[in-house]
JSON list of C-alpha atoms in Angstrom, two decimals:
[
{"chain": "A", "resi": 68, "resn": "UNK", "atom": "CA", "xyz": [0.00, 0.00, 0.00]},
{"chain": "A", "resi": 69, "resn": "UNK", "atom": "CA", "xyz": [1.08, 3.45, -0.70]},
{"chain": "A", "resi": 70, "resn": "UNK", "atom": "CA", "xyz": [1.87, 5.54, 1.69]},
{"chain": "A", "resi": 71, "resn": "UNK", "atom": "CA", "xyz": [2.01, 9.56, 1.72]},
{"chain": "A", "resi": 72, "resn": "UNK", "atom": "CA", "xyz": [2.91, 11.93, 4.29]},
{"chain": "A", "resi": 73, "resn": "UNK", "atom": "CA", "xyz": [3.02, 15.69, 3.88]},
{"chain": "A", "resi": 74, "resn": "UNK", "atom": "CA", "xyz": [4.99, 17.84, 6.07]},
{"chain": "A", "resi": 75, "resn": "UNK", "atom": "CA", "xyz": [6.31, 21.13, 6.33]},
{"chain": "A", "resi": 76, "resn": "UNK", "atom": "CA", "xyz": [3.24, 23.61, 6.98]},
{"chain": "A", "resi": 77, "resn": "UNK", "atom": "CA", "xyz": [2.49, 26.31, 9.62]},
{"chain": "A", "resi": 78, "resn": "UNK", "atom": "CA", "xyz": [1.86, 29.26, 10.13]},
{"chain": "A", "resi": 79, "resn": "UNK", "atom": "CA", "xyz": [3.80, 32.79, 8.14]},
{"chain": "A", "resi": 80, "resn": "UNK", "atom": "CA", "xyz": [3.52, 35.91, 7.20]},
{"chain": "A", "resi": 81, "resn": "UNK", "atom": "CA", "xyz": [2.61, 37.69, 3.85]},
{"chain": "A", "resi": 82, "resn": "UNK", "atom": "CA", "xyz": [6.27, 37.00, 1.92]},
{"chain": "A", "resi": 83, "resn": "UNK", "atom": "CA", "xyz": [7.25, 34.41, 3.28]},
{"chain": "A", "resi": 84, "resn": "UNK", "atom": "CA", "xyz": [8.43, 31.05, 1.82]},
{"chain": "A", "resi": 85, "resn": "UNK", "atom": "CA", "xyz": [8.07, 27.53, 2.64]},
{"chain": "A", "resi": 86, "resn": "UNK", "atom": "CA", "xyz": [8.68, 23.93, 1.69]},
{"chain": "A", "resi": 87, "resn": "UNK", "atom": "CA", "xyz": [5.92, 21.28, 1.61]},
{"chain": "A", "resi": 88, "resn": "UNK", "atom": "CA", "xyz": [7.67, 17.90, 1.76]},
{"chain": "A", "resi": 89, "resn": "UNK", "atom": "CA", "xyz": [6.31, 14.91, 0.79]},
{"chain": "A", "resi": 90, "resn": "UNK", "atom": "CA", "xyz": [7.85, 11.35, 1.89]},
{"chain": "A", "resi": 91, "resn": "UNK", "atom": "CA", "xyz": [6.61, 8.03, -0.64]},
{"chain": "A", "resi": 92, "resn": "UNK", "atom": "CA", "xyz": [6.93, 4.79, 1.13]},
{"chain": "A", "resi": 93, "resn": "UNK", "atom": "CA", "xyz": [4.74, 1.10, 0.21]},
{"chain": "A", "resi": 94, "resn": "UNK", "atom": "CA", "xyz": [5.87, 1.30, -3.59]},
{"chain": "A", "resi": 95, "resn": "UNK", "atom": "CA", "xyz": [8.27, 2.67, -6.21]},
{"chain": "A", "resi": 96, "resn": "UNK", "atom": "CA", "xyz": [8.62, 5.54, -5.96]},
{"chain": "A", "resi": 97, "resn": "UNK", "atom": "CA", "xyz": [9.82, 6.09, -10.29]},
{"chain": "A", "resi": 98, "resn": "UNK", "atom": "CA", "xyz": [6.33, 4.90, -10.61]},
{"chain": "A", "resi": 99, "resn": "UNK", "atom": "CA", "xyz": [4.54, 7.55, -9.76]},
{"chain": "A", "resi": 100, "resn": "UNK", "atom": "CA", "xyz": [4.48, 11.68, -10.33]},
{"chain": "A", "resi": 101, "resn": "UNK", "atom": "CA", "xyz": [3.45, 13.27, -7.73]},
{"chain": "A", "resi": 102, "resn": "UNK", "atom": "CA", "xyz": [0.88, 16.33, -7.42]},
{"chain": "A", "resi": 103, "resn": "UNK", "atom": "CA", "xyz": [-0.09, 18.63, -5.15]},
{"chain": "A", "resi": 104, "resn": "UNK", "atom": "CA", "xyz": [-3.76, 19.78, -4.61]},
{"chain": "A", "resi": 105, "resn": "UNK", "atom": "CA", "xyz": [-4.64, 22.45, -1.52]},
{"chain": "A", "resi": 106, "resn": "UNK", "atom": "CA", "xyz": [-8.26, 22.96, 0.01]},
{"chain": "A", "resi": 107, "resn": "UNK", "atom": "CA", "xyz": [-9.13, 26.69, 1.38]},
{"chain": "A", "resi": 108, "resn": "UNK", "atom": "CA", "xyz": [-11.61, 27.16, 4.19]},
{"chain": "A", "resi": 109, "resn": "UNK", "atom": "CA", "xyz": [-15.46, 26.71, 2.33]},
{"chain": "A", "resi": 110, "resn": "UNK", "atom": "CA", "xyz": [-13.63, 26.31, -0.89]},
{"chain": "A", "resi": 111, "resn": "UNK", "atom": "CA", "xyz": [-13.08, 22.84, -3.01]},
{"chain": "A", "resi": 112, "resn": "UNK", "atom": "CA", "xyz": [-10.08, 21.06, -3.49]},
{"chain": "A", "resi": 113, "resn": "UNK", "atom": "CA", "xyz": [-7.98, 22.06, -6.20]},
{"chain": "A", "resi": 114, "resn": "UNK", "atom": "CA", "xyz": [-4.65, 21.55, -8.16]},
{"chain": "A", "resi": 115, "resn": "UNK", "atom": "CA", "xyz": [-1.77, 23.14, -7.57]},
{"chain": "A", "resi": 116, "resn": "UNK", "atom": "CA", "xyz": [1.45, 21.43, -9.30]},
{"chain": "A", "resi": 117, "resn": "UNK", "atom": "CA", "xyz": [2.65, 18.51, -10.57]},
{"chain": "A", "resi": 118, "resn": "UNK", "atom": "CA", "xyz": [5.74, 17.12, -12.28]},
{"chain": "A", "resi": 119, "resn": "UNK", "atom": "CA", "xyz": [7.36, 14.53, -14.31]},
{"chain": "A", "resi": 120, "resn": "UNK", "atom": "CA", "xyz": [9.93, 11.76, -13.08]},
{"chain": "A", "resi": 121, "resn": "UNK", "atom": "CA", "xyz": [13.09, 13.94, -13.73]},
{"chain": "A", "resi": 122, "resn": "UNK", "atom": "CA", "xyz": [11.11, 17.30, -13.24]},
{"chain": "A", "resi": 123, "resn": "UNK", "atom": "CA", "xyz": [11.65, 18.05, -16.99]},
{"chain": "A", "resi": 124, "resn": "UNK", "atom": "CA", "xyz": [8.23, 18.67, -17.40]},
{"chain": "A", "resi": 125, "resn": "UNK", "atom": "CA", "xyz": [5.99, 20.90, -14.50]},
{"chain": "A", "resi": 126, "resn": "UNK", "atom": "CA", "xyz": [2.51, 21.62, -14.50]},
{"chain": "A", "resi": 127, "resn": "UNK", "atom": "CA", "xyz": [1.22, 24.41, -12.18]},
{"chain": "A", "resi": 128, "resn": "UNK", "atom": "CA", "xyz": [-2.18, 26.54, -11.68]},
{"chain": "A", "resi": 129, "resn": "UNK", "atom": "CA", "xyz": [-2.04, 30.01, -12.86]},
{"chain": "A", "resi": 130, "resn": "UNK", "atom": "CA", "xyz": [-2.73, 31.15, -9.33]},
{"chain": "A", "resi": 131, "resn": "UNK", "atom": "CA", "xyz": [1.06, 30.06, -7.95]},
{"chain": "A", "resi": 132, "resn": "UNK", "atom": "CA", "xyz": [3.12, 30.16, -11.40]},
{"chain": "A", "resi": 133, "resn": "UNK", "atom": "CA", "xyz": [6.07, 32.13, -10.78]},
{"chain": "A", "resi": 134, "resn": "UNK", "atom": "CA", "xyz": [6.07, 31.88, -7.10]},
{"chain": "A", "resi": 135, "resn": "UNK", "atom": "CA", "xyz": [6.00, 28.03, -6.55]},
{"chain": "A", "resi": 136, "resn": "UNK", "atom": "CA", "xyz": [8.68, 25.60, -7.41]},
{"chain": "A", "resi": 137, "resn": "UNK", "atom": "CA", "xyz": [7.72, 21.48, -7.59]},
{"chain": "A", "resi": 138, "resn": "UNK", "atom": "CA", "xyz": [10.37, 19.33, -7.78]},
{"chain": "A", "resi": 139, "resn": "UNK", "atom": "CA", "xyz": [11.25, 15.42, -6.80]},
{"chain": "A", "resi": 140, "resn": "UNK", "atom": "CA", "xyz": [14.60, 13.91, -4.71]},
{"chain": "A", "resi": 141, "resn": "UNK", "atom": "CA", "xyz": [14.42, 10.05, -6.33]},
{"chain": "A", "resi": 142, "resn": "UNK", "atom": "CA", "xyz": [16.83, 8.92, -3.90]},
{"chain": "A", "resi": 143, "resn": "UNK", "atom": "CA", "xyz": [14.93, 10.19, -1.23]},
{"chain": "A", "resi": 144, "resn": "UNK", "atom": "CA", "xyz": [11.23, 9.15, -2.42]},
{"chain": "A", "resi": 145, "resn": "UNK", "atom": "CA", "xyz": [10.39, 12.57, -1.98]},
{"chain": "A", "resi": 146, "resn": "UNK", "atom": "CA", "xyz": [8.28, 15.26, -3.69]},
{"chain": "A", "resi": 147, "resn": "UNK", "atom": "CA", "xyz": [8.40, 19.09, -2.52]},
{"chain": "A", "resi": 148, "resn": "UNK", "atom": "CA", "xyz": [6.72, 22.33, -2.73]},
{"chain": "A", "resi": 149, "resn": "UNK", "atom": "CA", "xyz": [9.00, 25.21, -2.63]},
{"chain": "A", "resi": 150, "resn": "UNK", "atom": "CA", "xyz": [6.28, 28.09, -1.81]},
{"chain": "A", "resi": 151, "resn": "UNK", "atom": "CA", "xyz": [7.80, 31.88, -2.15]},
{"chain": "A", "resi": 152, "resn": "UNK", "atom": "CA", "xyz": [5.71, 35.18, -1.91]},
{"chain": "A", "resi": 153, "resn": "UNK", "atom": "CA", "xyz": [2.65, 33.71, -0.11]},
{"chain": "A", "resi": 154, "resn": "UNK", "atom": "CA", "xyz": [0.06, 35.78, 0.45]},
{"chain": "A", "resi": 155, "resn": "UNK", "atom": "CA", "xyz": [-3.02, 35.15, 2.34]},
{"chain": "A", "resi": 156, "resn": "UNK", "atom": "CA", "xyz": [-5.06, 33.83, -0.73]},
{"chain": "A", "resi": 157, "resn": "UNK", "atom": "CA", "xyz": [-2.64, 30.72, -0.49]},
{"chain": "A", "resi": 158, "resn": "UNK", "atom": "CA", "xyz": [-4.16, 29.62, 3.18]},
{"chain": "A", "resi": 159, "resn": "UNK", "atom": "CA", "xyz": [-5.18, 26.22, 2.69]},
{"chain": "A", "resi": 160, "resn": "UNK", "atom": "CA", "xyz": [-4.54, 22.78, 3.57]},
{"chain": "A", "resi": 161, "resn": "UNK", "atom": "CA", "xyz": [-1.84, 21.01, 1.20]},
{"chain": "A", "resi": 162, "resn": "UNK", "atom": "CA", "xyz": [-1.99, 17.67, 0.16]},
{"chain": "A", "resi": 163, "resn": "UNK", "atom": "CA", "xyz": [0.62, 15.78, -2.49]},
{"chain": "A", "resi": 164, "resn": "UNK", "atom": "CA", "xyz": [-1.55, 12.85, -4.00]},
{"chain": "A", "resi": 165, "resn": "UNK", "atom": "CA", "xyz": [0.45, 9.99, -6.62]},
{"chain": "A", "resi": 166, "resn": "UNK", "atom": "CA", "xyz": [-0.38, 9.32, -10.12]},
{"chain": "A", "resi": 167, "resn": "UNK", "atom": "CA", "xyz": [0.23, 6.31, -12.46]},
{"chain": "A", "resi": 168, "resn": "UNK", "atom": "CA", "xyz": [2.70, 8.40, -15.74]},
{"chain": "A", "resi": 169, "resn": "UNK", "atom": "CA", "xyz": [0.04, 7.36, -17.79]},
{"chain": "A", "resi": 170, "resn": "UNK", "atom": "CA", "xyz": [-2.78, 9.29, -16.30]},
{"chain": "A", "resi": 171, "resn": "UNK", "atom": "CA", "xyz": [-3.43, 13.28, -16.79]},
{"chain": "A", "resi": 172, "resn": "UNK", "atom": "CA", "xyz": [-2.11, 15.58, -14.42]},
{"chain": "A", "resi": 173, "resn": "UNK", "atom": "CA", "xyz": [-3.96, 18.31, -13.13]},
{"chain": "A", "resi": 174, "resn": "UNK", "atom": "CA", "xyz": [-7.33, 16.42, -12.79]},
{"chain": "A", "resi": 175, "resn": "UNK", "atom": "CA", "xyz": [-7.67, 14.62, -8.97]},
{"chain": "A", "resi": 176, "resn": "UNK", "atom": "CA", "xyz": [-9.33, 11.59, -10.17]},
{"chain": "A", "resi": 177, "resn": "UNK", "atom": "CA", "xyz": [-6.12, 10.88, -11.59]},
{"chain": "A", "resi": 178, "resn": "UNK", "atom": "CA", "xyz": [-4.11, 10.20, -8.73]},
{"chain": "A", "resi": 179, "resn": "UNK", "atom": "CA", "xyz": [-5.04, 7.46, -6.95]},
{"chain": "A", "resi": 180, "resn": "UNK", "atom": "CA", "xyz": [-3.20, 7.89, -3.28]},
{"chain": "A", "resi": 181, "resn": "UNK", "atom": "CA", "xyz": [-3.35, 11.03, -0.84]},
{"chain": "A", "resi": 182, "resn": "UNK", "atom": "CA", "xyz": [-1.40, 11.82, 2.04]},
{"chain": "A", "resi": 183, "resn": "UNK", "atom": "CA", "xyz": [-3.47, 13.01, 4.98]},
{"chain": "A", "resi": 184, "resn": "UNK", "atom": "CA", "xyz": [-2.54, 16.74, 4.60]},
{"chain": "A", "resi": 185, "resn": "UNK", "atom": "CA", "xyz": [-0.71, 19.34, 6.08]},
{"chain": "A", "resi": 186, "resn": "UNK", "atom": "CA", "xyz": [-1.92, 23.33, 7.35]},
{"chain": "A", "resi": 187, "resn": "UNK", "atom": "CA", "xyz": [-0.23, 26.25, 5.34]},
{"chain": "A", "resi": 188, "resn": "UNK", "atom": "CA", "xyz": [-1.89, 29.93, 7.30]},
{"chain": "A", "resi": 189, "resn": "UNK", "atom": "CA", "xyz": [-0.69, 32.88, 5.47]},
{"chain": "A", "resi": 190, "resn": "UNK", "atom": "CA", "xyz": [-1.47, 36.05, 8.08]},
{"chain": "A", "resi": 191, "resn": "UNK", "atom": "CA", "xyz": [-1.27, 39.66, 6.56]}
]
């Protein structure tokens, strides 16, 4: 079974930067691209980023291009979300979620394991 655990979050000020890590265990890791997706307060879940095996190819919302950075440690099994600028529009709950290479990025049916999330607050 595969397993994903998000780390990282808390709580920052307007500016500020963070990483989102995201540890892989239960399967291969090469197998899988890994996404991120976040969840505001009374909002629905959506996508974030999302990269390819070597991080050749990145896929990222319009709302965090230029300010977010998604990128993959293979010898590590893990994924990360390098977060700069926040503002308070990014306050959400993070999850990374795994995908099959095969499937399309971007849509959450797509990837078929979630970690259990992790709290980003962005205060002004």
């Amino acid at each position: 079974q595969v397993q994903l655990v998000e780390s990282g979050g808390g709580v920052v000020h307007t500016g500020d930067s963070l990483t989102l890590s995201c540890a892989v265990s239960g399967g291969t890791f090469s197998n899988y691209r890994i996404g991120w997706f976040r969840q505001a307060p009374g909002k629905e879940r959506e996508f974030v980023a999302d990269s390819t095996y070597h991080g050749r190819t990145t896929y990222y919302a319009d709302s965090v291009k230029g300010r977010f950075t998604v990128s993959r440690d293979n010898a590590k099994d893990t994924g990360y979300l390098q977060m700069n600028s926040l503002e308070p529009d990014d306050t959400a709950v993070y999850y990374c979620a795994a995908r099959i290479p095969s499937t399309e990025p971007r849509v959450e049916s797509s990837y078929e394991y979630w970690g259990q999330g992790t709290s980003v607050t962005v205060s002004s």
